[in-house]
Short mmCIF file of C-alpha atoms in Angstrom, two decimals:
data_model
loop_
_atom_site.label_atom_id
_atom_site.label_comp_id
_atom_site.label_asym_id
_atom_site.label_seq_id
_atom_site.Cartn_x
_atom_site.Cartn_y
_atom_site.Cartn_z
CA MET I 1 -43.91 -15.19 23.42
CA ASN I 2 -42.27 -14.93 26.86
CA SER I 3 -42.00 -18.69 26.92
CA MET I 4 -40.22 -18.62 23.48
CA ILE I 5 -37.77 -16.09 24.70
CA ARG I 6 -37.00 -18.10 27.88
CA SER I 7 -36.31 -21.18 25.77
CA PRO I 8 -32.49 -21.60 25.69
CA ARG I 9 -32.64 -23.13 22.18
CA ILE I 10 -34.49 -20.21 20.72
CA VAL I 11 -32.22 -17.75 22.39
CA ALA I 12 -29.14 -19.62 21.28
CA ALA I 13 -30.52 -19.73 17.61
CA LEU I 14 -31.18 -15.94 17.59
CA VAL I 15 -27.74 -15.26 19.02
CA ALA I 16 -26.22 -17.50 16.23
CA VAL I 17 -28.24 -15.74 13.40
CA ILE I 18 -27.20 -12.32 14.75
CA ALA I 19 -23.57 -13.41 14.79
CA GLY I 20 -23.79 -14.92 11.34
CA LEU I 21 -25.40 -11.70 9.90
CA ALA I 22 -22.67 -9.54 11.58
CA LEU I 23 -19.86 -11.54 9.98
CA ALA I 24 -21.56 -11.43 6.58
CA LEU I 25 -21.93 -7.64 6.91
CA LEU I 26 -18.28 -7.41 7.96
CA LEU I 27 -17.11 -9.39 4.97
CA LEU I 28 -19.21 -7.29 2.57
CA ASN I 29 -17.77 -4.11 4.03
CA LYS I 30 -14.25 -5.47 3.82
CA ASN I 31 -14.72 -6.17 0.07
CA ALA I 32 -16.11 -2.73 -0.68
CA GLY I 33 -13.00 -0.79 -1.56
CA VAL I 34 -12.61 3.05 -1.70
CA ALA I 35 -11.54 2.71 -5.32
CA SER I 36 -15.12 1.82 -6.23
CA ALA I 37 -16.85 3.75 -3.53
CA ASP I 38 -15.01 7.11 -3.71
CA PRO I 39 -16.33 9.04 -6.69
CA VAL I 40 -13.32 11.31 -6.89
CA PHE I 41 -11.02 8.62 -8.44
CA SER I 42 -13.21 7.05 -11.01
CA GLY I 43 -10.65 6.25 -13.85
CA GLY I 44 -10.08 2.73 -15.14
CA LEU I 45 -8.78 1.09 -18.31
CA LYS I 46 -9.63 -2.19 -19.74
CA SER I 47 -7.06 -4.72 -18.89
CA SER I 48 -6.37 -8.45 -19.78
CA VAL I 49 -4.48 -8.86 -16.56
CA SER I 50 -6.36 -9.93 -13.43
CA PRO I 51 -4.55 -8.00 -10.61
CA GLY I 52 -5.69 -10.62 -8.07
CA SER I 53 -3.74 -13.25 -9.86
CA ASP I 54 -0.70 -11.30 -10.93
CA THR I 55 2.30 -12.43 -8.97
CA ALA I 56 4.02 -8.89 -8.76
CA LEU I 57 0.86 -7.20 -7.67
CA LEU I 58 -0.47 -9.97 -5.39
CA GLY I 59 3.00 -9.97 -3.65
CA LEU I 60 2.25 -6.48 -2.29
CA LYS I 61 -0.23 -8.03 0.06
CA LYS I 62 2.60 -9.68 1.84
CA ALA I 63 3.96 -6.16 2.57
CA ASN I 64 0.52 -4.83 3.43
CA PRO I 65 -2.33 -7.37 3.80
CA ALA I 66 -4.84 -4.48 3.95
CA LEU I 67 -4.38 -3.73 0.21
CA ASP I 68 -7.26 -4.50 -2.03
CA VAL I 69 -5.12 -5.94 -4.84
CA ALA I 70 -7.93 -7.89 -6.53
CA GLY I 71 -10.03 -4.84 -6.72
CA ALA I 72 -7.38 -2.73 -8.26
CA ARG I 73 -8.06 -0.83 -11.62
CA LEU I 74 -5.57 -0.33 -14.30
CA VAL I 75 -5.03 3.47 -14.70
CA LEU I 76 -1.81 3.63 -16.81
CA ALA I 77 0.33 1.19 -18.84
CA ASP I 78 3.52 2.04 -20.63
CA SER I 79 6.96 0.59 -21.34
CA ALA I 80 8.00 0.97 -17.73
CA GLY I 81 5.15 -0.87 -16.33
CA SER I 82 1.61 -0.34 -15.13
CA LEU I 83 -0.10 1.71 -12.45
CA TRP I 84 -3.17 0.47 -10.62
CA LEU I 85 -5.58 2.47 -8.37
CA THR I 86 -7.12 0.92 -5.37
CA SER I 87 -7.71 1.24 -1.63
CA SER I 88 -6.63 -0.44 1.69
CA SER I 89 -9.09 -1.65 4.38
CA ASN I 90 -8.54 1.44 6.41
CA GLY I 91 -9.94 3.61 3.62
CA ASP I 92 -6.69 4.93 2.21
CA VAL I 93 -6.26 5.72 -1.56
CA CYS I 94 -3.45 3.59 -3.01
CA VAL I 95 -1.64 3.35 -6.09
CA LEU I 96 0.33 0.17 -7.01
CA GLU I 97 3.09 -0.14 -9.64
CA LYS I 98 4.16 -3.15 -11.39
CA ILE I 99 7.55 -2.91 -13.00
CA ASN I 100 7.75 -4.49 -16.48
CA LYS I 101 11.50 -5.46 -16.45
CA PRO I 102 13.39 -5.06 -13.21
CA ASP I 103 16.92 -4.06 -14.09
CA THR I 104 18.53 -6.94 -12.22
CA GLN I 105 17.54 -10.17 -10.54
CA ASP I 106 17.47 -8.53 -7.14
CA ALA I 107 15.58 -5.52 -8.22
CA VAL I 108 12.18 -4.24 -6.96
CA SER I 109 9.37 -5.94 -8.79
CA SER I 110 6.39 -3.88 -7.50
CA ARG I 111 5.69 -1.09 -5.07
CA PHE I 112 2.78 0.74 -3.56
CA VAL I 113 1.97 4.09 -1.91
CA CYS I 114 -1.20 5.02 0.08
CA LYS I 115 -2.63 8.22 1.44
CA ALA I 116 -5.54 9.17 3.53
CA PRO I 117 -8.50 10.03 1.32
CA ALA I 118 -8.91 13.56 2.68
CA GLU I 119 -5.29 14.31 1.73
CA ALA I 120 -5.41 12.39 -1.51
CA ALA I 121 -8.43 14.41 -2.69
CA VAL I 122 -6.28 17.56 -2.53
CA GLU I 123 -2.66 16.31 -3.12
CA GLY I 124 -3.16 13.20 -5.02
CA VAL I 125 -1.07 10.16 -4.16
CA ILE I 126 2.55 10.48 -5.29
CA GLY I 127 5.07 7.71 -5.14
CA GLY I 128 8.19 6.18 -6.52
CA VAL I 129 12.01 6.49 -6.12
CA PRO I 130 14.50 9.21 -7.25
CA GLY I 131 14.29 9.64 -11.02
CA HIS I 132 11.23 7.43 -11.29
CA TRP I 133 8.04 9.15 -9.98
CA PHE I 134 4.27 8.58 -10.73
CA GLY I 135 0.93 9.41 -9.15
CA VAL I 136 -2.71 9.62 -9.27
CA VAL I 137 -4.96 12.69 -8.92
CA PRO I 138 -8.75 13.12 -8.50
CA ASP I 139 -11.30 13.45 -11.24
CA GLY I 140 -11.14 16.87 -12.88
CA VAL I 141 -7.51 17.25 -12.57
CA ASP I 142 -6.10 16.94 -16.23
CA THR I 143 -2.56 18.52 -15.63
CA VAL I 144 0.00 18.54 -12.89
CA TYR I 145 3.35 20.40 -13.07
CA SER I 146 6.77 19.02 -12.73
CA GLY I 147 9.36 21.25 -11.33
CA GLN I 148 13.09 20.98 -12.23
CA ASP I 149 15.92 23.61 -12.61
CA GLY I 150 13.60 26.24 -11.52
CA ARG I 151 11.06 25.62 -14.34
CA SER I 152 7.65 24.22 -14.22
CA THR I 153 6.53 21.84 -16.98
CA PRO I 154 3.03 20.70 -17.51
CA VAL I 155 2.41 16.87 -17.40
CA LYS I 156 -0.76 15.46 -18.86
CA VAL I 157 -2.94 13.34 -16.65
CA THR I 158 -4.90 10.43 -18.27
CA THR I 159 -7.25 8.22 -16.39
CA ASN I 160 -6.37 9.84 -13.10
CA ALA I 161 -2.66 8.83 -13.52
CA PHE I 162 0.63 10.34 -14.69
CA ARG I 163 4.40 9.77 -14.67
CA LEU I 164 6.88 12.55 -14.03
CA PRO I 165 10.10 13.21 -16.08
CA ALA I 166 13.11 11.63 -14.56
CA GLU I 167 14.64 15.02 -13.73
CA ALA I 168 11.71 16.15 -11.62
CA THR I 169 12.55 17.61 -8.16
CA SER I 170 9.04 18.54 -7.23
CA VAL I 171 5.52 18.17 -8.43
CA THR I 172 2.48 20.59 -8.04
CA VAL I 173 -1.06 19.43 -8.11
CA PRO I 174 -3.35 22.50 -8.85
CA GLY I 175 -4.80 23.63 -5.61
CA ALA I 176 -2.03 22.11 -3.41
CA ALA I 177 1.41 23.28 -2.44
CA PRO I 178 4.36 22.11 -4.43
CA ALA I 179 5.56 18.79 -3.12
CA PRO I 180 9.31 18.26 -2.98
CA LEU I 181 10.53 14.88 -4.30
CA VAL I 182 13.45 12.81 -3.05
CA THR I 183 16.16 13.64 -5.60
CA ALA I 184 19.12 11.33 -4.85
CA ALA I 185 19.61 7.84 -3.56
CA PRO I 186 21.32 7.84 -0.12
CA MET S 1 -37.19 -25.87 13.41
CA ASN S 2 -34.80 -28.04 11.25
CA ARG S 3 -34.83 -25.47 8.51
CA LEU S 4 -34.06 -22.84 11.03
CA ARG S 5 -31.21 -24.87 12.42
CA LYS S 6 -29.75 -25.38 8.92
CA LEU S 7 -30.05 -21.75 8.10
CA VAL S 8 -28.32 -20.76 11.37
CA GLY S 9 -25.65 -23.39 10.95
CA GLY S 10 -24.98 -22.22 7.52
CA LEU S 11 -24.60 -18.62 8.42
CA VAL S 12 -22.39 -19.39 11.37
CA VAL S 13 -20.06 -21.71 9.33
CA ALA S 14 -19.88 -19.13 6.45
CA GLY S 15 -19.08 -16.39 8.90
CA ALA S 16 -16.43 -18.53 10.51
CA LEU S 17 -14.74 -19.32 7.24
CA ALA S 18 -14.82 -15.76 6.15
CA ALA S 19 -13.17 -14.70 9.36
CA VAL S 20 -10.26 -17.10 9.00
CA ALA S 21 -9.84 -16.84 5.17
CA PRO S 22 -7.40 -13.98 4.73
CA SER S 23 -4.46 -15.54 3.08
CA LEU S 24 -1.04 -14.97 2.10
CA ALA S 25 0.58 -15.33 5.44
CA ALA S 26 4.12 -14.34 5.35
CA ALA S 27 6.86 -16.89 6.50
CA GLY S 28 8.18 -14.27 8.89
CA THR S 29 7.77 -10.62 9.88
CA GLU S 30 10.04 -8.28 11.65
CA HIS S 31 8.99 -4.85 13.04
CA TYR S 32 11.65 -2.19 13.61
CA CYS S 33 12.44 1.49 14.12
CA ALA S 34 8.94 2.87 15.27
CA GLY S 35 9.55 6.44 16.61
CA GLY S 36 11.37 9.53 15.56
CA LEU S 37 13.95 9.34 12.82
CA SER S 38 16.38 12.28 12.53
CA ALA S 39 16.81 14.20 9.19
CA GLY S 40 19.00 12.37 6.74
CA TRP S 41 19.23 9.22 9.04
CA ARG S 42 18.18 5.68 8.32
CA CYS S 43 17.29 2.84 10.54
CA ALA S 44 17.39 -0.89 9.73
CA SER S 45 16.04 -4.05 11.42
CA GLY S 46 18.17 -5.81 13.92
CA ASN S 47 18.38 -9.08 11.98
CA ALA S 48 19.77 -9.67 8.51
CA HIS S 49 17.76 -12.01 6.26
CA SER S 50 18.96 -13.99 3.19
CA VAL S 51 15.68 -14.74 1.43
CA ASN S 52 14.26 -14.97 -2.16
CA SER S 53 11.96 -12.16 -1.56
CA MET S 54 11.64 -9.41 0.96
CA TYR S 55 8.45 -7.25 1.43
CA VAL S 56 8.87 -3.92 3.23
CA GLU S 57 6.22 -1.38 4.51
CA VAL S 58 6.66 1.95 6.29
CA VAL S 59 3.90 4.20 7.75
CA THR S 60 5.15 7.77 8.45
CA ASP S 61 3.97 11.30 9.11
CA HIS S 62 6.20 12.88 6.46
CA THR S 63 8.20 11.95 3.35
CA ALA S 64 10.20 8.87 3.84
CA CYS S 65 11.27 5.70 1.86
CA ALA S 66 10.83 2.05 2.62
CA ALA S 67 14.25 0.33 1.84
CA VAL S 68 16.44 -2.70 2.23
CA GLY S 69 19.64 -1.94 4.15
CA TRP S 70 22.96 -3.82 4.32
CA GLY S 71 25.61 -4.14 6.89
CA PHE S 72 23.94 -2.37 9.70
CA GLY S 73 21.08 -2.62 12.24
CA GLY S 74 19.39 0.11 14.24
CA TYR S 75 19.97 3.90 13.58
CA SER S 76 22.74 5.21 11.28
CA PRO S 77 23.53 8.50 9.58
CA SER S 78 25.21 6.83 6.72
CA GLY S 79 24.31 3.15 6.39
CA SER S 80 23.95 1.54 3.02
CA VAL S 81 20.32 1.31 1.93
CA SER S 82 18.59 0.61 -1.45
CA LEU S 83 15.26 2.30 -1.76
CA VAL S 84 12.08 0.40 -2.60
CA ALA S 85 9.42 3.19 -2.49
CA CYS S 86 9.09 6.76 -1.19
CA THR S 87 6.16 9.02 -0.53
CA SER S 88 5.57 12.63 -1.05
CA GLY S 89 4.29 13.78 2.27
CA SER S 90 2.67 11.53 4.96
CA GLY S 91 1.50 8.07 4.05
CA THR S 92 2.26 4.35 3.66
CA MET S 93 4.56 2.90 1.20
CA GLY S 94 6.33 -0.34 0.45
CA GLY S 95 7.15 -3.00 -2.05
CA TRP S 96 8.72 -6.32 -3.00
CA ARG S 97 12.38 -6.85 -3.66
CA ASN S 98 13.63 -10.12 -5.06
CA ALA S 99 16.65 -12.11 -4.05
CA VAL S 100 17.93 -10.35 -0.86
CA SER S 101 21.16 -11.61 0.58
CA ASP S 102 22.00 -10.52 4.15
CA GLY S 103 19.57 -7.64 3.84
CA HIS S 104 17.77 -5.69 6.62
CA GLY S 105 14.37 -4.13 6.34
CA ALA S 106 15.09 -0.43 6.58
CA VAL S 107 13.61 3.06 6.50
CA TYR S 108 15.32 6.24 5.27
CA ASN S 109 14.44 9.98 6.02
CA PRO S 110 15.60 11.90 3.11
CA ASN S 111 14.77 15.29 4.45
CA GLY S 112 17.53 17.72 5.25
CA SER S 113 15.86 19.27 8.30
CA THR S 114 12.80 17.44 9.48
CA THR S 115 12.63 14.58 11.97
CA ASP S 116 10.03 12.08 10.61
CA TYR S 117 7.93 9.93 12.95
CA ILE S 118 7.71 6.33 11.86
CA TYR S 119 4.38 4.75 13.11
CA ASP S 120 5.38 1.36 11.78
CA ALA S 121 8.02 -0.29 9.63
CA HIS S 122 8.29 -4.01 9.08
CA ALA S 123 9.87 -6.60 6.68
CA SER S 124 8.19 -9.78 5.75
CA TRP S 125 9.59 -12.72 3.66
#
């Protein structure tokens, strides 16, 4: 045994095997997104679109290469566009939005928002621009509350996802403090 | 021994390919505006870009918006910006805007009283 260990070829082979296994494990871990591993966001709809080959969604990887676009799950589709739940390689919970018809040629085609999992489990992940807000919340939350003009209006959550009315100035996820929203473009 | 060599070689090649595979390299990237951003202020990259598509991302400790700015670089209390994506609270946000002419990557702090800390802001094209 000692003579085997002393053999440079055997030692080199063992080092190479260990390096190869380490890289394989790294790759496996890289592809295991929070969206599938985190049980608190389990929603998903059937989709004929493969997010990993969709131009608008895949383009978000140019902004943030850590986004797991190919592993995204459709959670809402309406006339405005679609929302997709996924993760980034640092473990953040992320929601992607593909916009169906950008208003003008130079408009935004897609956007994303990510939040650390501990915060996302309480506050959800809320994103958008003034007059156009959306979000995802954990399993078990079926209603969030949109605040506007001193009133609070319930908004139904389906498949972990929701959109807020255009006039919303805040959103409240049950169990979390009301979150103010950006209300006017600069 | 030959089988062992083939196995080792295969694992090493597969690992090396996996390590260099990540994809979608951007043509260019400019980082800007890391640090504190005063309430109501905005900050834009030093260089303007005329590109078919601009991708922006901002990582912050408080509500902020990733944006494209026009006509200014650096910090400004009133520079022209077009919002791409905003958060509610801390987080990371960004997006893709088509057909940008003389645009700067930018970040906007919409709060009336809170200085945000920008961990990273960058534009790619």
